[in-house]
Protein backbone atom coordinates (compact mmCIF):
# COMPACT_ATOMS: atom_id res chain seq x y z
CA UNK A 1 -26.23 -3.85 -10.75
CA UNK A 2 -25.29 -0.64 -9.05
CA UNK A 3 -21.61 0.24 -8.63
CA UNK A 4 -19.92 1.87 -5.70
CA UNK A 5 -16.36 2.26 -4.51
CA UNK A 6 -15.00 0.24 -1.62
CA UNK A 7 -14.15 3.47 0.23
CA UNK A 8 -17.75 4.68 0.10
CA UNK A 9 -19.24 1.35 1.09
CA UNK A 10 -16.83 0.70 3.92
CA UNK A 11 -17.35 4.03 5.67
CA UNK A 12 -20.81 3.21 6.95
CA UNK A 13 -20.26 -0.49 7.54
CA UNK A 14 -17.05 -0.33 9.55
CA UNK A 15 -18.12 2.74 11.47
CA UNK A 16 -20.75 0.54 13.11
CA UNK A 17 -18.39 -2.35 13.78
CA UNK A 18 -15.60 -1.82 16.34
CA UNK A 19 -13.52 -4.99 16.49
CA UNK A 20 -11.80 -5.72 19.78
CA UNK A 21 -8.24 -6.90 20.40
CA UNK A 22 -4.96 -5.03 20.85
CA UNK A 23 -2.36 -5.11 18.10
CA UNK A 24 -0.02 -7.99 18.82
CA UNK A 25 2.16 -10.37 16.87
CA UNK A 26 4.19 -13.51 17.33
CA UNK A 27 7.15 -14.65 15.28
CA UNK A 28 7.92 -18.02 13.77
CA UNK A 29 11.16 -19.32 12.36
CA UNK A 30 9.82 -22.75 11.46
CA UNK A 31 8.06 -21.22 8.45
CA UNK A 32 6.40 -22.87 5.49
CA UNK A 33 9.53 -23.82 3.62
CA UNK A 34 7.66 -26.34 1.46
CA UNK A 35 5.71 -23.37 0.06
CA UNK A 36 8.94 -21.43 -0.55
CA UNK A 37 8.04 -18.80 2.04
CA UNK A 38 8.22 -18.50 5.80
CA UNK A 39 6.00 -16.76 8.30
CA UNK A 40 7.90 -13.91 9.94
CA UNK A 41 5.10 -12.70 12.23
CA UNK A 42 1.50 -13.44 13.09
CA UNK A 43 -0.84 -10.60 14.09
CA UNK A 44 -3.67 -11.34 16.50
CA UNK A 45 -5.04 -7.82 16.93
CA UNK A 46 -5.64 -5.13 14.32
CA UNK A 47 -5.28 -5.86 10.61
CA UNK A 48 -2.03 -4.62 9.02
CA UNK A 49 -1.67 -3.33 5.47
CA UNK A 50 1.92 -2.12 5.07
CA UNK A 51 5.42 -3.42 5.76
CA UNK A 52 8.96 -2.17 5.15
CA UNK A 53 12.43 -3.27 6.29
CA UNK A 54 15.46 -1.08 7.04
CA UNK A 55 19.04 -1.81 6.01
CA UNK A 56 19.74 -3.18 9.48
CA UNK A 57 16.73 -5.46 9.36
CA UNK A 58 14.31 -3.42 11.46
CA UNK A 59 10.75 -4.26 10.43
CA UNK A 60 7.98 -1.65 10.44
CA UNK A 61 4.28 -2.23 9.87
CA UNK A 62 1.12 -0.13 9.94
CA UNK A 63 -2.50 -0.63 10.92
CA UNK A 64 -5.03 1.72 9.27
CA UNK A 65 -7.98 2.80 11.37
CA UNK A 66 -10.71 1.04 9.42
CA UNK A 67 -12.78 -0.17 12.40
CA UNK A 68 -10.43 -2.46 14.34
CA UNK A 69 -9.20 -1.40 17.77
CA UNK A 70 -6.00 0.37 16.68
CA UNK A 71 -4.05 1.75 19.66
CA UNK A 72 -1.22 2.73 17.30
CA UNK A 73 -1.27 2.98 13.53
CA UNK A 74 2.52 2.64 13.00
CA UNK A 75 4.67 0.04 14.75
CA UNK A 76 8.09 -1.55 14.81
CA UNK A 77 8.34 -5.29 15.44
CA UNK A 78 10.46 -5.77 18.54
CA UNK A 79 10.91 -9.20 20.01
CA UNK A 80 8.10 -10.41 17.80
CA UNK A 81 5.60 -7.80 18.99
CA UNK A 82 4.45 -4.54 17.38
CA UNK A 83 5.41 -1.49 19.44
CA UNK A 84 4.15 2.05 18.73
CA UNK A 85 6.64 3.90 16.55
CA UNK A 86 8.24 6.37 16.89
CA UNK A 87 6.21 6.72 20.09
CA UNK A 88 2.72 6.28 21.47
CA UNK A 89 1.84 9.98 21.60
CA UNK A 90 2.19 10.70 17.88
CA UNK A 91 0.12 7.56 17.21
CA UNK A 92 -2.75 8.83 19.33
CA UNK A 93 -5.68 9.74 17.10
CA UNK A 94 -6.52 13.38 17.80
CA UNK A 95 -9.07 15.20 15.66
CA UNK A 96 -8.15 18.49 17.35
CA UNK A 97 -4.53 18.23 16.14
CA UNK A 98 -4.61 16.52 12.77
CA UNK A 99 -1.10 17.55 11.77
CA UNK A 100 0.47 16.58 15.08
CA UNK A 101 -0.76 12.99 15.20
CA UNK A 102 -1.05 10.00 12.88
CA UNK A 103 -4.72 9.64 12.02
CA UNK A 104 -4.80 6.49 9.87
CA UNK A 105 -1.61 5.31 8.19
CA UNK A 106 -1.89 3.23 5.03
CA UNK A 107 1.76 2.78 4.05
CA UNK A 108 5.29 2.81 5.46
CA UNK A 109 8.44 2.80 3.28
CA UNK A 110 12.15 2.96 4.13
CA UNK A 111 14.06 5.03 1.56
CA UNK A 112 17.57 4.64 0.16
CA UNK A 113 18.93 6.88 2.93
CA UNK A 114 17.43 4.53 5.55
CA UNK A 115 14.70 6.93 6.67
CA UNK A 116 11.18 5.72 7.38
CA UNK A 117 8.49 7.55 5.42
CA UNK A 118 4.95 7.31 6.81
CA UNK A 119 1.93 8.00 4.59
CA UNK A 120 -1.05 9.16 6.63
CA UNK A 121 -4.37 9.16 4.76
CA UNK A 122 -5.89 11.47 7.36
CA UNK A 123 -9.13 9.56 6.82
CA UNK A 124 -10.06 7.12 9.59
CA UNK A 125 -12.99 4.91 8.56
CA UNK A 126 -12.73 6.45 5.06
CA UNK A 127 -14.81 9.31 6.41
CA UNK A 128 -12.97 12.01 4.46
CA UNK A 129 -10.01 14.18 5.36
CA UNK A 130 -9.26 17.77 6.30
CA UNK A 131 -6.07 19.78 5.95
CA UNK A 132 -3.42 18.51 8.36
CA UNK A 133 -4.63 14.93 8.27
CA UNK A 134 -3.17 13.73 4.93
CA UNK A 135 0.61 13.96 5.21
CA UNK A 136 3.97 12.40 4.50
CA UNK A 137 6.24 12.09 7.52
CA UNK A 138 9.92 11.08 7.70
CA UNK A 139 11.60 9.50 10.73
CA UNK A 140 15.39 9.33 11.09
CA UNK A 141 16.05 5.71 12.03
CA UNK A 142 19.33 6.65 13.72
CA UNK A 143 17.56 8.85 16.28
CA UNK A 144 13.98 7.56 15.96
CA UNK A 145 12.78 11.15 15.65
CA UNK A 146 10.51 12.83 13.13
CA UNK A 147 12.65 15.00 10.84
CA UNK A 148 10.22 15.98 8.07
CA UNK A 149 6.49 16.53 7.81
CA UNK A 150 4.77 17.46 4.56
CA UNK A 151 1.09 18.40 4.67
CA UNK A 152 -0.94 18.04 1.49
CA UNK A 153 -3.13 21.01 0.52
CA UNK A 154 -6.81 20.31 -0.31
CA UNK A 155 -6.30 21.07 -4.00
CA UNK A 156 -3.81 18.18 -4.16
CA UNK A 157 -5.52 15.81 -1.72
CA UNK A 158 -9.25 16.60 -1.67
CA UNK A 159 -11.45 15.31 1.14
CA UNK A 160 -12.48 12.26 -0.90
CA UNK A 161 -8.88 11.26 -1.73
CA UNK A 162 -7.12 8.27 -0.23
CA UNK A 163 -3.29 8.41 -0.47
CA UNK A 164 -2.43 4.73 -0.70
CA UNK A 165 1.21 3.87 -1.35
CA UNK A 166 4.47 5.74 -1.91
CA UNK A 167 7.81 5.30 -3.67
CA UNK A 168 10.81 7.63 -3.46
CA UNK A 169 13.62 8.70 -5.79
CA UNK A 170 16.24 10.65 -3.82
CA UNK A 171 18.14 11.61 -6.98
CA UNK A 172 15.41 13.94 -8.23
CA UNK A 173 15.43 17.51 -7.00
CA UNK A 174 17.49 18.91 -4.15
CA UNK A 175 16.36 16.27 -1.65
CA UNK A 176 14.35 13.79 -3.67
CA UNK A 177 10.86 13.22 -5.03
CA UNK A 178 7.99 11.06 -3.79
CA UNK A 179 5.31 9.45 -5.96
CA UNK A 180 2.01 8.47 -4.33
CA UNK A 181 -1.06 6.66 -5.65
CA UNK A 182 -4.48 8.10 -4.83
CA UNK A 183 -7.04 5.30 -4.71
CA UNK A 184 -9.92 7.45 -3.47
CA UNK A 185 -12.44 9.47 -5.41
CA UNK A 186 -9.71 11.41 -7.24
CA UNK A 187 -7.73 8.53 -8.75
CA UNK A 188 -4.30 9.51 -10.00
CA UNK A 189 -0.69 10.11 -8.93
CA UNK A 190 0.50 12.67 -6.37
CA UNK A 191 4.05 14.02 -6.79
CA UNK A 192 5.99 15.61 -3.91
CA UNK A 193 9.20 17.67 -3.96
CA UNK A 194 10.77 16.59 -0.67
CA UNK A 195 12.98 19.70 -0.41
CA UNK A 196 10.22 22.28 -0.67
CA UNK A 197 7.21 20.21 0.35
CA UNK A 198 5.41 21.33 -2.80
CA UNK A 199 3.05 18.73 -4.23
CA UNK A 200 0.95 18.38 -7.37
CA UNK A 201 -1.35 15.89 -9.08
CA UNK A 202 -0.90 13.97 -12.30
CA UNK A 203 -3.10 11.55 -14.30
CA UNK A 204 -6.20 12.47 -12.29
CA UNK A 205 -9.09 10.65 -13.96
CA UNK A 206 -6.83 9.15 -16.64
CA UNK A 207 -8.21 5.78 -17.85
CA UNK A 208 -5.05 3.98 -16.70
CA UNK A 209 -5.70 5.11 -13.11
CA UNK A 210 -9.41 4.26 -13.04
CA UNK A 211 -11.07 0.96 -12.08
CA UNK A 212 -12.17 -1.36 -14.87
CA UNK A 213 -15.93 -0.97 -15.24
CA UNK A 214 -16.32 -4.62 -16.29
CA UNK A 215 -14.15 -6.01 -13.49
CA UNK A 216 -15.60 -8.88 -11.42
CA UNK A 217 -12.92 -10.98 -9.69
CA UNK A 218 -13.41 -14.35 -8.03
CA UNK A 219 -11.80 -14.49 -4.56
CA UNK A 220 -12.26 -17.17 -1.93
CA UNK A 221 -14.45 -19.05 -4.40
CA UNK A 222 -17.06 -16.33 -4.92
CA UNK A 223 -17.55 -13.13 -6.93
CA UNK A 224 -15.91 -10.33 -4.97
CA UNK A 225 -18.48 -7.56 -4.49
CA UNK A 226 -19.56 -5.05 -1.89
CA UNK A 227 -22.47 -6.78 -0.14
CA UNK A 228 -24.23 -4.50 2.36
CA UNK A 229 -26.45 -6.11 4.97
CA UNK A 230 -29.97 -6.20 3.60
CA UNK A 231 -28.90 -4.42 0.43
CA UNK A 232 -28.14 -5.18 -3.19
CA UNK A 233 -24.58 -6.29 -4.06
CA UNK A 234 -22.59 -3.65 -5.89
CA UNK A 235 -19.42 -3.87 -7.93
CA UNK A 236 -16.15 -3.21 -6.14
CA UNK A 237 -14.35 -0.26 -7.69
CA UNK A 238 -10.97 1.06 -6.54
CA UNK A 239 -8.54 2.88 -8.80
CA UNK A 240 -4.78 3.57 -8.71
CA UNK A 241 -3.28 1.54 -5.87
CA UNK A 242 -0.12 -0.50 -6.49
CA UNK A 243 3.05 1.45 -7.34
CA UNK A 244 6.70 0.62 -8.08
CA UNK A 245 9.71 2.37 -9.60
CA UNK A 246 11.78 0.82 -12.37
CA UNK A 247 15.32 -0.14 -11.39
CA UNK A 248 16.74 2.87 -13.24
CA UNK A 249 14.05 5.23 -11.95
CA UNK A 250 12.86 6.29 -15.41
CA UNK A 251 9.40 4.69 -15.19
CA UNK A 252 6.74 4.51 -12.50
CA UNK A 253 4.57 1.38 -12.67
CA UNK A 254 1.05 1.53 -11.24
CA UNK A 255 -2.26 -0.29 -11.35
CA UNK A 256 -5.86 0.17 -10.25
CA UNK A 257 -6.89 -2.43 -7.68
CA UNK A 258 -10.05 -3.19 -9.66
CA UNK A 259 -8.20 -4.20 -12.80
CA UNK A 260 -5.95 -6.75 -14.44
CA UNK A 261 -3.88 -4.20 -16.37
CA UNK A 262 -0.42 -2.79 -15.72
CA UNK A 263 0.69 0.69 -16.81
CA UNK A 264 3.75 2.88 -16.43
CA UNK A 265 4.51 6.56 -16.90
CA UNK A 266 7.66 8.61 -17.33
CA UNK A 267 9.03 9.87 -14.03
CA UNK A 268 10.61 12.80 -15.86
CA UNK A 269 7.15 13.91 -16.93
CA UNK A 270 5.60 13.32 -13.51
CA UNK A 271 8.31 15.24 -11.70
CA UNK A 272 8.17 18.26 -14.00
CA UNK A 273 5.88 20.77 -12.27
CA UNK A 274 5.50 22.65 -15.55
CA UNK A 275 4.40 19.66 -17.63
CA UNK A 276 0.77 19.67 -18.73
CA UNK A 277 -1.63 16.81 -18.15
CA UNK A 278 -1.43 16.10 -21.87
CA UNK A 279 2.37 15.96 -21.72
CA UNK A 280 2.29 13.42 -18.89
CA UNK A 281 -0.49 11.30 -20.41
CA UNK A 282 1.50 11.03 -23.63
CA UNK A 283 4.18 9.04 -21.78
CA UNK A 284 1.80 6.40 -20.36
CA UNK A 285 2.47 2.86 -21.57
CA UNK A 286 0.07 -0.09 -21.35
CA UNK A 287 2.00 -3.24 -20.43
CA UNK A 288 -0.94 -5.55 -20.86
CA UNK A 289 -2.37 -8.20 -18.57
CA UNK A 290 -1.29 -8.74 -15.00
CA UNK A 291 -3.05 -10.66 -12.21
CA UNK A 292 -5.33 -8.71 -9.86
CA UNK A 293 -2.89 -7.18 -7.41
CA UNK A 294 -3.02 -4.78 -4.49
CA UNK A 295 0.57 -3.63 -3.86
CA UNK A 296 3.46 -3.73 -6.32
CA UNK A 297 7.22 -3.90 -5.71
CA UNK A 298 10.37 -3.88 -7.86
CA UNK A 299 13.92 -5.21 -7.50
CA UNK A 300 17.33 -4.05 -8.66
CA UNK A 301 17.24 -6.50 -11.57
CA UNK A 302 14.31 -4.78 -13.24
CA UNK A 303 11.60 -7.21 -12.16
CA UNK A 304 8.17 -6.48 -10.70
CA UNK A 305 6.30 -8.35 -7.96
CA UNK A 306 2.70 -8.56 -6.82
CA UNK A 307 0.12 -10.83 -5.28
CA UNK A 308 -2.53 -12.59 -7.39
CA UNK A 309 -5.55 -12.00 -5.16
CA UNK A 310 -7.69 -14.46 -7.08
CA UNK A 311 -5.30 -17.40 -6.75
CA UNK A 312 -3.47 -16.84 -3.42
CA UNK A 313 -0.11 -16.51 -5.13
CA UNK A 314 2.83 -14.12 -5.37
CA UNK A 315 4.19 -13.51 -8.87
CA UNK A 316 7.21 -11.95 -10.53
CA UNK A 317 7.14 -10.16 -13.87
CA UNK A 318 10.42 -10.38 -15.77
CA UNK A 319 11.80 -7.56 -17.94
CA UNK A 320 10.63 -9.40 -21.08
CA UNK A 321 7.03 -9.34 -19.83
CA UNK A 322 6.77 -13.00 -18.80
CA UNK A 323 5.36 -14.00 -15.40
CA UNK A 324 6.50 -16.56 -12.82
CA UNK A 325 4.62 -17.84 -9.79
CA UNK A 326 6.97 -17.62 -6.81
CA UNK A 327 4.72 -18.77 -3.99
CA UNK A 328 1.24 -20.14 -3.43
CA UNK A 329 -0.66 -21.04 -0.29
CA UNK A 330 -4.12 -20.94 1.23
CA UNK A 331 -2.80 -18.56 3.89
CA UNK A 332 -1.69 -16.04 1.24
CA UNK A 333 -5.20 -14.59 1.29
CA UNK A 334 -5.14 -11.02 -0.01
CA UNK A 335 -1.47 -10.17 -0.36
CA UNK A 336 -1.43 -6.45 0.34
CA UNK A 337 1.88 -4.55 0.56
CA UNK A 338 5.20 -6.03 -0.59
CA UNK A 339 8.70 -4.86 0.32
CA UNK A 340 12.16 -6.02 -0.77
CA UNK A 341 14.90 -5.89 1.86
CA UNK A 342 18.69 -5.91 1.76
CA UNK A 343 18.57 -9.54 2.99
CA UNK A 344 17.41 -10.32 -0.59
CA UNK A 345 13.97 -11.42 0.54
CA UNK A 346 10.54 -10.23 -0.50
CA UNK A 347 8.32 -9.43 2.50
CA UNK A 348 4.54 -9.36 2.17
CA UNK A 349 1.43 -8.81 4.29
CA UNK A 350 -1.48 -11.26 3.91
CA UNK A 351 -4.44 -9.68 5.69
CA UNK A 352 -7.69 -11.27 4.42
CA UNK A 353 -9.08 -7.88 3.39
CA UNK A 354 -11.70 -9.57 1.19
CA UNK A 355 -13.29 -11.07 4.31
CA UNK A 356 -14.12 -7.69 5.85
CA UNK A 357 -17.76 -7.13 6.80
CA UNK A 358 -18.68 -4.81 3.87
CA UNK A 359 -18.17 -7.74 1.51
CA UNK A 360 -20.27 -10.22 3.51
CA UNK A 361 -23.53 -8.54 4.51
CA UNK A 362 -22.06 -7.06 7.69
CA UNK A 363 -20.30 -10.23 8.86
CA UNK A 364 -16.58 -10.06 9.56
CA UNK A 365 -15.23 -13.38 8.27
CA UNK A 366 -11.53 -12.72 8.91
CA UNK A 367 -9.77 -15.45 10.86
CA UNK A 368 -6.79 -14.32 12.86
CA UNK A 369 -3.87 -14.31 12.68
CA UNK A 370 -2.92 -12.05 9.80
CA UNK A 371 0.52 -12.83 8.42
CA UNK A 372 3.81 -11.24 7.52
CA UNK A 373 5.72 -13.63 5.28
CA UNK A 374 8.95 -13.54 3.33
CA UNK A 375 10.58 -15.50 0.52
CA UNK A 376 14.06 -15.45 -1.05
CA UNK A 377 14.32 -13.74 -4.45
CA UNK A 378 18.09 -13.36 -5.01
CA UNK A 379 17.76 -9.61 -5.62
CA UNK A 380 17.90 -6.40 -3.63
CA UNK A 381 15.69 -3.34 -3.39
CA UNK A 382 15.72 -0.44 -5.86
CA UNK A 383 17.87 2.28 -4.27
CA UNK A 384 17.72 5.57 -6.13
CA UNK A 385 20.14 7.81 -4.26
């Protein structure tokens, strides 16, 4: 069978399908305690992908512009409802001012200094990006104002790239360093010096960042493939996606989405702008099997977390390499981003991504609401400051 990436297949399919409904959410405190997790919010509009929580418990989410009606791509939950953040104007999609507006945000992360970092792919509908669109933006949560904006040059983020998720180590460099997975056509890791704004690529095309050519997962009881309307099914292929820093900041864990393998690389090597590709690749470690996961997260006890997309579960990997199932439920369908908060809970988005129309011959099988859930883990977030 032919193979094609999800980004390529989705561009045409979602461009022809505009799904109605404003972004909205409702909260629940009753939760699913029997499943060891509770529903924090239900989303009845656009599909979310990312979540992060500040030290004071403020919850931020994002809605990429993949075809849903997305009036704002970054939001804060206030009174149980998503509200454009930091304001509606910067969330207005504007092709004439790519750098001045959020085009399509894939990830939001609060750093150890309690700033919100927003990762804009610059690629609505996966249609490709131009300079000014792909960027990393910081908001001061004390003032709710943008305080930093880093634009990625085309040689670091080519038009076919898709910056996916970000982790930050504020101890590296004068003001810190960001590490970003690229799950688009140029799979690899993007490194950013937050003081200078300089960025560079590492592990581009390295086997550990590429999708597994023999990968065919079973999700929702069927082989998960790209199934265009009237066309032949093709294998789903997406590379480097999930990302997490070790508790001591010495290793960066990452995984292709189309894979059941976990790898890590030295952050010293990644952050050295003078290191060669060979130098960096020499520090890559293969940690063996892991369940198929989208996002990754880590805690201050040296443990990793992810969702098992094939079994509707959330797992924890212990420092000795053993795995535990922490939660399971039919409504944990496609656990996307995970985030650990100071309340010692793991937050996660379940967004039914596998039911999007490109995977079902043009039929959107998602059933609202999408969920934001949390579960207690008796650990805090990794804070490298």
